[in-house]
Short mmCIF file of C-alpha atoms in Angstrom, two decimals:
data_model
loop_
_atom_site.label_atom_id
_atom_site.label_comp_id
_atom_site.label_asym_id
_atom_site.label_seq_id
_atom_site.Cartn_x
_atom_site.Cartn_y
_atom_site.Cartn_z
CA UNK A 1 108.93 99.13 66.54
CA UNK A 2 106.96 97.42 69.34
CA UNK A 3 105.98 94.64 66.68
CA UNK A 4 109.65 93.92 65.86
CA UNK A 5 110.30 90.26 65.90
CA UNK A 6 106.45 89.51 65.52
CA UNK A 7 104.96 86.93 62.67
CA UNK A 8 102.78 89.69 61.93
CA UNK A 9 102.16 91.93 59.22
CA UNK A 10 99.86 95.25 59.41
CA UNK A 11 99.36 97.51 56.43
CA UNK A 12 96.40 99.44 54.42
CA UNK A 13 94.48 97.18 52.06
CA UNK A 14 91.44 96.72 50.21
CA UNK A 15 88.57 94.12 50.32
CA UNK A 16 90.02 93.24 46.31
CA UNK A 17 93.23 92.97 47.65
CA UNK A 18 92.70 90.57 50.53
CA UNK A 19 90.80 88.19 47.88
CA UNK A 20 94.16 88.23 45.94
CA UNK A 21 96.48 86.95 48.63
CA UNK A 22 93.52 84.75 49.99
CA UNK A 23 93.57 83.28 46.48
CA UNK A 24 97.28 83.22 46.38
CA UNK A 25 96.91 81.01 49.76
CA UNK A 26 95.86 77.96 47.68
CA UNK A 27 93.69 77.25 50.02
CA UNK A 28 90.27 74.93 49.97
CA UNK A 29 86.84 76.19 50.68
CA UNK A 30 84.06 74.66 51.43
CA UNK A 31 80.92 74.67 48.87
CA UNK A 32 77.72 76.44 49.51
CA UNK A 33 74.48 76.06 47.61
CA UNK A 34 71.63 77.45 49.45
CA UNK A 35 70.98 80.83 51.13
CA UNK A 36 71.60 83.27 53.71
CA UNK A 37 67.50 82.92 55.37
CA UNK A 38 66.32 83.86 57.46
CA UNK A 39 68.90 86.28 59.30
CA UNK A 40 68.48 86.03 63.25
CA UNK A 41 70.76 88.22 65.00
CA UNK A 42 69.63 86.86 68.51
CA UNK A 43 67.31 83.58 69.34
CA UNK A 44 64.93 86.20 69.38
CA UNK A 45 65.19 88.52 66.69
CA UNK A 46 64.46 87.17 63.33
CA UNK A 47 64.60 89.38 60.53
CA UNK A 48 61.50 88.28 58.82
CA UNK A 49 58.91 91.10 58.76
CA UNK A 50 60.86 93.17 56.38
CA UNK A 51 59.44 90.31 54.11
CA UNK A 52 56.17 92.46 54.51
CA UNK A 53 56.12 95.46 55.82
CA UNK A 54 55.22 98.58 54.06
CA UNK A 55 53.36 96.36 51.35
CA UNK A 56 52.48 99.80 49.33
CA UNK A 57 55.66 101.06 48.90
CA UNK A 58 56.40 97.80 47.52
CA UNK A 59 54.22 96.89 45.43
CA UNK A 60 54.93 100.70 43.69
CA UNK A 61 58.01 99.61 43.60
CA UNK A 62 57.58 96.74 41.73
CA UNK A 63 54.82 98.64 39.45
CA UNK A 64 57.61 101.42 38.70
CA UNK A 65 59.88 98.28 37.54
CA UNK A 66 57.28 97.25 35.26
CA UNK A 67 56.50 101.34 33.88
CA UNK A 68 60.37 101.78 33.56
CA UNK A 69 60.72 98.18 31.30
CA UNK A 70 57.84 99.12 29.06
CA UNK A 71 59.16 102.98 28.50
CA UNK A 72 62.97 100.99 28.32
CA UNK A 73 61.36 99.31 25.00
CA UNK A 74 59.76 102.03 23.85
CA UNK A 75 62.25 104.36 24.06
CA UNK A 76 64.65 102.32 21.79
CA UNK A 77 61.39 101.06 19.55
CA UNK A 78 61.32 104.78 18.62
CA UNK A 79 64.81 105.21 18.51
CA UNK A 80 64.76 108.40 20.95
CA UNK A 81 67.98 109.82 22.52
CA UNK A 82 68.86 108.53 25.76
CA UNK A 83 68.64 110.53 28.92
CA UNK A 84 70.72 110.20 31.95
CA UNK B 1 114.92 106.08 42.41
CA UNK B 2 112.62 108.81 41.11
CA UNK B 3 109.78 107.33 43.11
CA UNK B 4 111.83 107.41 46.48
CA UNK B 5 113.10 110.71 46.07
CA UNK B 6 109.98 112.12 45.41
CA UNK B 7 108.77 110.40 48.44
CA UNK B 8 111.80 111.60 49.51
CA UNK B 9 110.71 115.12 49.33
CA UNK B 10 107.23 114.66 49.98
CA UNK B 11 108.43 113.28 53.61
CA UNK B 12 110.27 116.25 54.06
CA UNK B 13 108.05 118.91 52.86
CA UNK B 14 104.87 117.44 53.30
CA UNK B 15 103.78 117.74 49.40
CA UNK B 16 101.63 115.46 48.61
CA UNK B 17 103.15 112.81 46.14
CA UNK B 18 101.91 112.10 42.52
CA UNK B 19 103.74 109.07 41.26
CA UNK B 20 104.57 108.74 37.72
CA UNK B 21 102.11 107.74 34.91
CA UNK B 22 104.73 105.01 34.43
CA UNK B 23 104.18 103.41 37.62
CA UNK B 24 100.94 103.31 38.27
CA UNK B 25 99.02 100.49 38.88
CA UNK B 26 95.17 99.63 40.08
CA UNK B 27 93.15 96.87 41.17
CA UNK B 28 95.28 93.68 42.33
CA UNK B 29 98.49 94.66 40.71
CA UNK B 30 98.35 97.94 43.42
CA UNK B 31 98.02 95.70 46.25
CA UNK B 32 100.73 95.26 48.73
CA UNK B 33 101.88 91.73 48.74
CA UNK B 34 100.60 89.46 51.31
CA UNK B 35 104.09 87.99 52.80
CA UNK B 36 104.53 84.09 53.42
CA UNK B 37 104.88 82.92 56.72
CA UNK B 38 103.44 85.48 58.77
CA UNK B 39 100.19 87.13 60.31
CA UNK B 40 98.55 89.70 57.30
CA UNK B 41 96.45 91.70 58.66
CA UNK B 42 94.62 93.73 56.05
CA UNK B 43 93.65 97.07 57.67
CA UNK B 44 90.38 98.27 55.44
CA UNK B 45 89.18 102.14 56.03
CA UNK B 46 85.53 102.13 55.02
CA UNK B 47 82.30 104.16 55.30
CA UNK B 48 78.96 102.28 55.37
CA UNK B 49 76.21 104.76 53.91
CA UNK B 50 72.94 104.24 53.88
CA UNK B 51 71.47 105.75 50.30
CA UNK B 52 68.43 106.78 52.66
CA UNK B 53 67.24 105.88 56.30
CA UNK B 54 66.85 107.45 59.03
CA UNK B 55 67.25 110.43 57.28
CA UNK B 56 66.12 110.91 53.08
CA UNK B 57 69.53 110.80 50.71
CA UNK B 58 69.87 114.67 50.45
CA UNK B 59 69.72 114.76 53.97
CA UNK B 60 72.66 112.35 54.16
CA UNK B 61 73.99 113.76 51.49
CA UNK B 62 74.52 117.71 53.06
CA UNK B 63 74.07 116.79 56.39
CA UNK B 64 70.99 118.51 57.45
CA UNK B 65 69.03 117.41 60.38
CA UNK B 66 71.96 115.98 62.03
CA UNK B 67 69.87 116.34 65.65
CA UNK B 68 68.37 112.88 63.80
CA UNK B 69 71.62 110.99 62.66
CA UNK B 70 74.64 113.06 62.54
CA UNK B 71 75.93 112.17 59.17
CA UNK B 72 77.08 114.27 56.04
CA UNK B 73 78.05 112.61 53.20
CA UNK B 74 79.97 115.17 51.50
CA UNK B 75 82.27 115.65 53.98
CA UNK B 76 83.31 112.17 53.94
CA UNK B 77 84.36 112.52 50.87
CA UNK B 78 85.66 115.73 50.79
CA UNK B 79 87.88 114.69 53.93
CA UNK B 80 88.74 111.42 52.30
CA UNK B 81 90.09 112.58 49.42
CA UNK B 82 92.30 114.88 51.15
CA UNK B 83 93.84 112.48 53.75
CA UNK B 84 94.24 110.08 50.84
CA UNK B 85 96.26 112.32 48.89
CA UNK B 86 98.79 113.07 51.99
CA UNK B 87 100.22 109.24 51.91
CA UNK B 88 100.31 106.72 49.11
CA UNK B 89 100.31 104.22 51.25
CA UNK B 90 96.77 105.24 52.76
CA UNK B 91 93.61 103.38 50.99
CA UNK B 92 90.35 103.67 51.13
CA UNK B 93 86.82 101.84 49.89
CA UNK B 94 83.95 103.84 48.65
CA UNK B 95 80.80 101.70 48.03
CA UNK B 96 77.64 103.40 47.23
CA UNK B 97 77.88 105.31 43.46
CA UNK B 98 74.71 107.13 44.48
CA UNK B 99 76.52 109.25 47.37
CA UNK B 100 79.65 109.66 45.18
CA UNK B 101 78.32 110.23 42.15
CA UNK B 102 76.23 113.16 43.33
CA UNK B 103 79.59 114.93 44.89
CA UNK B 104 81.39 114.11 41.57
CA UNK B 105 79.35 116.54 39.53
CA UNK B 106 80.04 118.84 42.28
CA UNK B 107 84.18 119.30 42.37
CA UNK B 108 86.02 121.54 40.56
CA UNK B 109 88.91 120.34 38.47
CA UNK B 110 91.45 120.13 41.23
CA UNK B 111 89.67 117.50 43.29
CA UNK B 112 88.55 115.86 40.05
CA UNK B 113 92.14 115.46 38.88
CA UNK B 114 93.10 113.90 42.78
CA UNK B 115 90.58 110.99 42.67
CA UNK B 116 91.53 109.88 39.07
CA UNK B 117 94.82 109.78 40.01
CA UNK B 118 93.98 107.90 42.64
CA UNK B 119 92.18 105.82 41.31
CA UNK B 120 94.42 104.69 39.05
CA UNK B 121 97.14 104.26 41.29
CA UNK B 122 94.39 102.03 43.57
CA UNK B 123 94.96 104.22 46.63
CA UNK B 124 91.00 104.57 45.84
CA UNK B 125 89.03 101.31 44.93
CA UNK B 126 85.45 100.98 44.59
CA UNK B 127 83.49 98.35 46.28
CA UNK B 128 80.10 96.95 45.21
CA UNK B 129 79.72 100.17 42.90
CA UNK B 130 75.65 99.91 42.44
CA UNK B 131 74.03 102.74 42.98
CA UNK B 132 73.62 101.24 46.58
CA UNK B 133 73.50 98.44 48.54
CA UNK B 134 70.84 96.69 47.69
CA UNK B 135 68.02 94.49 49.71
CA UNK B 136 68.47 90.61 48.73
CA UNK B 137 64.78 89.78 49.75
CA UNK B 138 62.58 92.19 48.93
CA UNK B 139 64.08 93.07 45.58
CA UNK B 140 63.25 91.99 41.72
CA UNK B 141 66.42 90.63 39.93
CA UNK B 142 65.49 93.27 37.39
CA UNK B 143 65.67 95.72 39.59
CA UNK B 144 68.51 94.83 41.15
CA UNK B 145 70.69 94.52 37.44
CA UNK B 146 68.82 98.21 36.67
CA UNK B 147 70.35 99.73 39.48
CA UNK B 148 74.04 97.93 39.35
CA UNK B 149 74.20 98.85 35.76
CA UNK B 150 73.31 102.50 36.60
CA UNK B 151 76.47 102.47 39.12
CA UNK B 152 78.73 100.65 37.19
CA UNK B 153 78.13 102.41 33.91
CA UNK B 154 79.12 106.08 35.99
CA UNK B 155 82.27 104.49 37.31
CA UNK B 156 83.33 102.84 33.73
CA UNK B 157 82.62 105.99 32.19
CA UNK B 158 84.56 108.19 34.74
CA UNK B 159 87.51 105.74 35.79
CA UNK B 160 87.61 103.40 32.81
CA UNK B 161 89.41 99.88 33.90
CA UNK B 162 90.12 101.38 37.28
CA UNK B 163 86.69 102.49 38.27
CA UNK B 164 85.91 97.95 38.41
CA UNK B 165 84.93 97.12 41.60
CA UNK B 166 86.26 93.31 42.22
CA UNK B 167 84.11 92.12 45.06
CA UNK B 168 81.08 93.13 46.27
CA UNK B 169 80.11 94.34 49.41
CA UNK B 170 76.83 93.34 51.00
CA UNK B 171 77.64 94.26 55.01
CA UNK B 172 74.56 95.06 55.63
CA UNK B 173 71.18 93.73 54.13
CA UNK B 174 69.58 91.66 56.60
CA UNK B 175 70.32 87.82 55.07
CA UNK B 176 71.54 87.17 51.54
CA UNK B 177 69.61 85.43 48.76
CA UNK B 178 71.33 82.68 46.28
CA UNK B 179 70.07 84.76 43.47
CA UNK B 180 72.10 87.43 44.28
CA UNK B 181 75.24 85.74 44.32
CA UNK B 182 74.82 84.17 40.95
CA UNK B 183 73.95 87.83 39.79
CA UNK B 184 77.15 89.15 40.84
CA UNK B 185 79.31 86.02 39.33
CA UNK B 186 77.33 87.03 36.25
CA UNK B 187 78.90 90.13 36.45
CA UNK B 188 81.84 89.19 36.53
CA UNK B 189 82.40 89.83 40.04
CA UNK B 190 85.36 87.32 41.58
CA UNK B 191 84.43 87.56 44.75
CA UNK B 192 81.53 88.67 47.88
CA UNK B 193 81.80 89.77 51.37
CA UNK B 194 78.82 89.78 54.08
CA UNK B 195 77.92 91.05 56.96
CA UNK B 196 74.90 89.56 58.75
CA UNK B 197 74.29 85.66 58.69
CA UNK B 198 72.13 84.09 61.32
CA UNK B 199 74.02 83.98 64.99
CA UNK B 200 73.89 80.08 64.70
CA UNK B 201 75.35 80.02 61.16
CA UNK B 202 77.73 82.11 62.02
CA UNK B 203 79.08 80.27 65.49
CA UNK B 204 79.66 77.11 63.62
CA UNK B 205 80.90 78.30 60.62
CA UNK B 206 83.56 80.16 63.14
CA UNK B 207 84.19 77.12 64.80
CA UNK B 208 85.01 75.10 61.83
CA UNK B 209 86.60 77.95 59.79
CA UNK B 210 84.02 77.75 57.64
CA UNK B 211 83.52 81.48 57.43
CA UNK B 212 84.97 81.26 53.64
CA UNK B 213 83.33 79.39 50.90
CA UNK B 214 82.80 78.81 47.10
CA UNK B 215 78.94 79.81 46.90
CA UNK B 216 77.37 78.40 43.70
CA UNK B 217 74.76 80.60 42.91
CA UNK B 218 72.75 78.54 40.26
CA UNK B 219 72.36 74.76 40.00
CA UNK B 220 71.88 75.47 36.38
CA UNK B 221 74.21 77.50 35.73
CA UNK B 222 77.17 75.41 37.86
CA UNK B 223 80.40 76.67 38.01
CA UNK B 224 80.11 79.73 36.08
CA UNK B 225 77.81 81.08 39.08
CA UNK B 226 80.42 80.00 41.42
CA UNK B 227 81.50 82.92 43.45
CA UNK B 228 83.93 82.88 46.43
CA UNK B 229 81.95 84.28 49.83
CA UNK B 230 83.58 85.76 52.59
CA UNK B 231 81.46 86.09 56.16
CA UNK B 232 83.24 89.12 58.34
CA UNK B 233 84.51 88.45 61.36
CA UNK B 234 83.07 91.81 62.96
CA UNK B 235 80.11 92.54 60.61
CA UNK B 236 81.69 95.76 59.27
CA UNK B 237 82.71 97.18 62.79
CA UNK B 238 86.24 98.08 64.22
CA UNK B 239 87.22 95.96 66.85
CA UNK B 240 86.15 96.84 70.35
CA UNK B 241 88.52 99.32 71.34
CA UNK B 242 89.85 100.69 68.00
CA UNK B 243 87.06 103.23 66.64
CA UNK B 244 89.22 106.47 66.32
CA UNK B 245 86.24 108.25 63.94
CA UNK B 246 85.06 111.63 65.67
CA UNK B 247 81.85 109.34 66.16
CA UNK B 248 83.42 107.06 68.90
CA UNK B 249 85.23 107.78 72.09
CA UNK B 250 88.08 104.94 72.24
CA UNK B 251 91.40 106.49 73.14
CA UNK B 252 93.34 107.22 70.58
CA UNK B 253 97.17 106.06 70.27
CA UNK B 254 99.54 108.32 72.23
CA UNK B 255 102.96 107.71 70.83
CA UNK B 256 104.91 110.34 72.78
CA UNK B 257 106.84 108.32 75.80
CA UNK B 258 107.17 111.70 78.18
CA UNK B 259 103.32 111.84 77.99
CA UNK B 260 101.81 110.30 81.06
CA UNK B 261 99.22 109.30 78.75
CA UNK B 262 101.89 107.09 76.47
CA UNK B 263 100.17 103.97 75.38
CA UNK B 264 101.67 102.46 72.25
CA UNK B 265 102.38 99.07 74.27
CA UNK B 266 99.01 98.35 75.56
CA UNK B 267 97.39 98.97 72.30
CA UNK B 268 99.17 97.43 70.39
CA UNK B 269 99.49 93.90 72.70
CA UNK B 270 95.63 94.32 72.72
CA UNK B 271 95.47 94.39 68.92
CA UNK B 272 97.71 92.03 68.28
CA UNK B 273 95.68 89.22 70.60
CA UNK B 274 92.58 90.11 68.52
CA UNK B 275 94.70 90.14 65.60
CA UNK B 276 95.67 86.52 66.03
CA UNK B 277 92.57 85.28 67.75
CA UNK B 278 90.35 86.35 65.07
CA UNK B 279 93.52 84.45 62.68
CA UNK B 280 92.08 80.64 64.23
CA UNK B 281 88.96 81.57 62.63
CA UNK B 282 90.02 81.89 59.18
CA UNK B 283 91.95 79.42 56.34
CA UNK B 284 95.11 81.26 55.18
CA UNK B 285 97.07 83.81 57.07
CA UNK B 286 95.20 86.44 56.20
CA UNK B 287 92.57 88.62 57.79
CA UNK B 288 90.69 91.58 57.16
CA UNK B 289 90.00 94.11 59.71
CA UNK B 290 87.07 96.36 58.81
CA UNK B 291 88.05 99.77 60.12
CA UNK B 292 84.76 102.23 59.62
CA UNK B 293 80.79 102.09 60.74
CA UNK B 294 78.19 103.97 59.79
CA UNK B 295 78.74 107.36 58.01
CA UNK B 296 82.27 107.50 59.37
CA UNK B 297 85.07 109.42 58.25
CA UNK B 298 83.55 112.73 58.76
CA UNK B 299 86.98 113.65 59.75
CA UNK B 300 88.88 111.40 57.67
CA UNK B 301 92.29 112.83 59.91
CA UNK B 302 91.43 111.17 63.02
CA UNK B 303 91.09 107.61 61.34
CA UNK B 304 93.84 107.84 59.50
CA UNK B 305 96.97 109.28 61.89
CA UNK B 306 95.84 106.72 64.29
CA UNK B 307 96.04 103.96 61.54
CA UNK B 308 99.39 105.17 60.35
CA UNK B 309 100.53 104.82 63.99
CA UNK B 310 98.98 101.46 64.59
CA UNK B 311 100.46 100.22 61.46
CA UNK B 312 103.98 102.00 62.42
#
């Protein structure tokens, strides 16, 4: 009631639903073709050694990428069921 | 007129309403309609959890060690699922398929049969729907397909059509790579929403309402990568003053006029001006107001009766 005569609208939605009536809007954008680096939240704080850190766990990481690819192939080379 | 007198009833008795197969409807044809002319405001309940941080997933998951972070996934959903059910109007995002697919296996029938029906009547929509959130720089493409196909095969096979997440939903990782966006137009994604951008980026792109854009993720590619971006105007935070989980401490709204406490006018004046300041920042007259934080929603109740009286 306090919003009565207001050019405002409230209600429950949804990111998906916001892009629909954003969409609906006809409006123009502008274009974007590089990236979102680096991320600085302050003039101090750039978000850069994540690039790095913990170099072990990532390079198992990547290692475990290659392991799962190869047993990916194999397991439908030797047509075995599929577990998951 | 079946519809409203169940609702009818359901106001009444406070049963909670299951509308008819023949009228239900997910993904945008559930949406309520945007209206010309005016101010939308697009009020979005969400829980941002980390698959893994400051505590390990299982931790998150039951809520142990909650002298570290106090956060228990299961009773997000668990308490979700039950304020969702008590209005159709309600709606809520869930993000991560690696939190909700390990409470799936766990419900019995009852709850089982809720969430479908839910889902299909978009009261539930998935966001993002990998098996998390994933890093943009640290991560292989591969990887990064592996693990959305892993989430979005669970949903497809539980929801069917419904279980789609639209947009994804990247609030968090810290910077976003090109790559990534022309991974999720691949998909078949129509649209992206981020969090963190660099402070400058983000104060001009707020000063020339640039905070929406057509990303093109892939020279190559061209418009088939294209992939509309949204930056958020709060990263994924309330705004100051409206955090009602059992987390925060803002006061809640107090609707009853004999209470020396009433305060439905001052809230609402104060979220209106944010409302429509946050509007100059933005293209079309619509905004979205993320309404959750970090492992919110333990106690889905609090969120939501204060929503339903903000929105009242």
């Amino acid at each position: 009631a306090a919003k009565d005569g207001l050019d405002i609208k409230l209600f429950y939605s949804t990111p998906d639903c916001y892009l629909k009536a954003v969409k609906d809007a006809n409006a123009t954008f502008p274009i974007k073709q590089d990236d979102f680096f680096p991320y600085a939240s302050d003039s101090t704080a750039y978000w850069t050694g994540y690039f790095t850190s913990r170099p072990t766990t990532k390079y198992f990481e990547r290692l475990g990428n290659n392991y799962l690819q190869v047993l990916k192939q194999l397991q439908v080379l030797a047509n075995l069921e599929e577990h998951n | 007129m079946i519809v409203a007198v169940l609702l009818l009833v359901s106001a009444v008795s406070g049963i909670p309403v299951e509308l008819p197969k023949s009228v239900e409807k997910c993904g945008y044809e559930s949406c309520t309609q945007a209206e010309p002319g005016v101010l939308n405001v697009h009020i979005v309940p969400h829980t941002h959890d980390d698959v893994g941080w400051l505590k390990t997933v299982d931790q998150y998951y039951f809520g142990s060690r909650n002298n570290i972070q106090k956060a228990g996934v299961q009773y997000i959903l668990d308490s979700v699922v039950k304020e969702l059910w008590q209005d159709p109007k309600r709606r809520f995002i869930y993000v991560e398929t690696a939190f909700f697919w390990k409470w799936w296996v766990r419900q019995g029938d009852d709850v089982r049969h809720k969430v479908h029906t839910m889902v299909r009547q978009g009261r539930l929509q998935f966001v993002g729907g990998a098996w998390s959130m994933n890093d943009e720089a640290a991560s292989h493409y591969q990887s990064t397909i592996d693990q959305f196909t892993r989430g979005l095969r669970k949903l497809n096979e539980t929801f069917g059509v419904c279980g789609i997440p639209r947009v994804g939903w990247q609030i968090d990782p810290f910077g976003h790579s090109r790559e990534f966006a022309s991974l999720l137009a691949g998909m078949g994604y129509d649209g992206l929403f981020l969090g963190r951008i660099d402070y400058q980026d983000k104060r001009t792109r707020l000063n020339n309402k640039e905070m929406e854009m057509i990303w093109r993720g892939d020279d190559n590619l061209g418009a088939s990568s294209d992939i509309f971006t949204g930056v958020l105007y709060n990263t994924y935070s309330p705004p100051p003053g409206f955090c009602f989980d059992v987390l925060c401490d803002d006061e809640p709204i107090i609707d009853d006029p004999h209470s020396p406490m009433y305060n439905v006018d001052e809230r609402v004046d104060k979220f209106l001006a944010i409302s429509k300041n946050m509007s100059k920042r933005y293209r079309t007259n619509n905004i979205l107001i993320t309404m959750g934080e970090d492992f919110h929603y333990q106690d889905a109740e609090m969120w939501f009766h204060n929503l339903d009286k903000l929105i009242q």
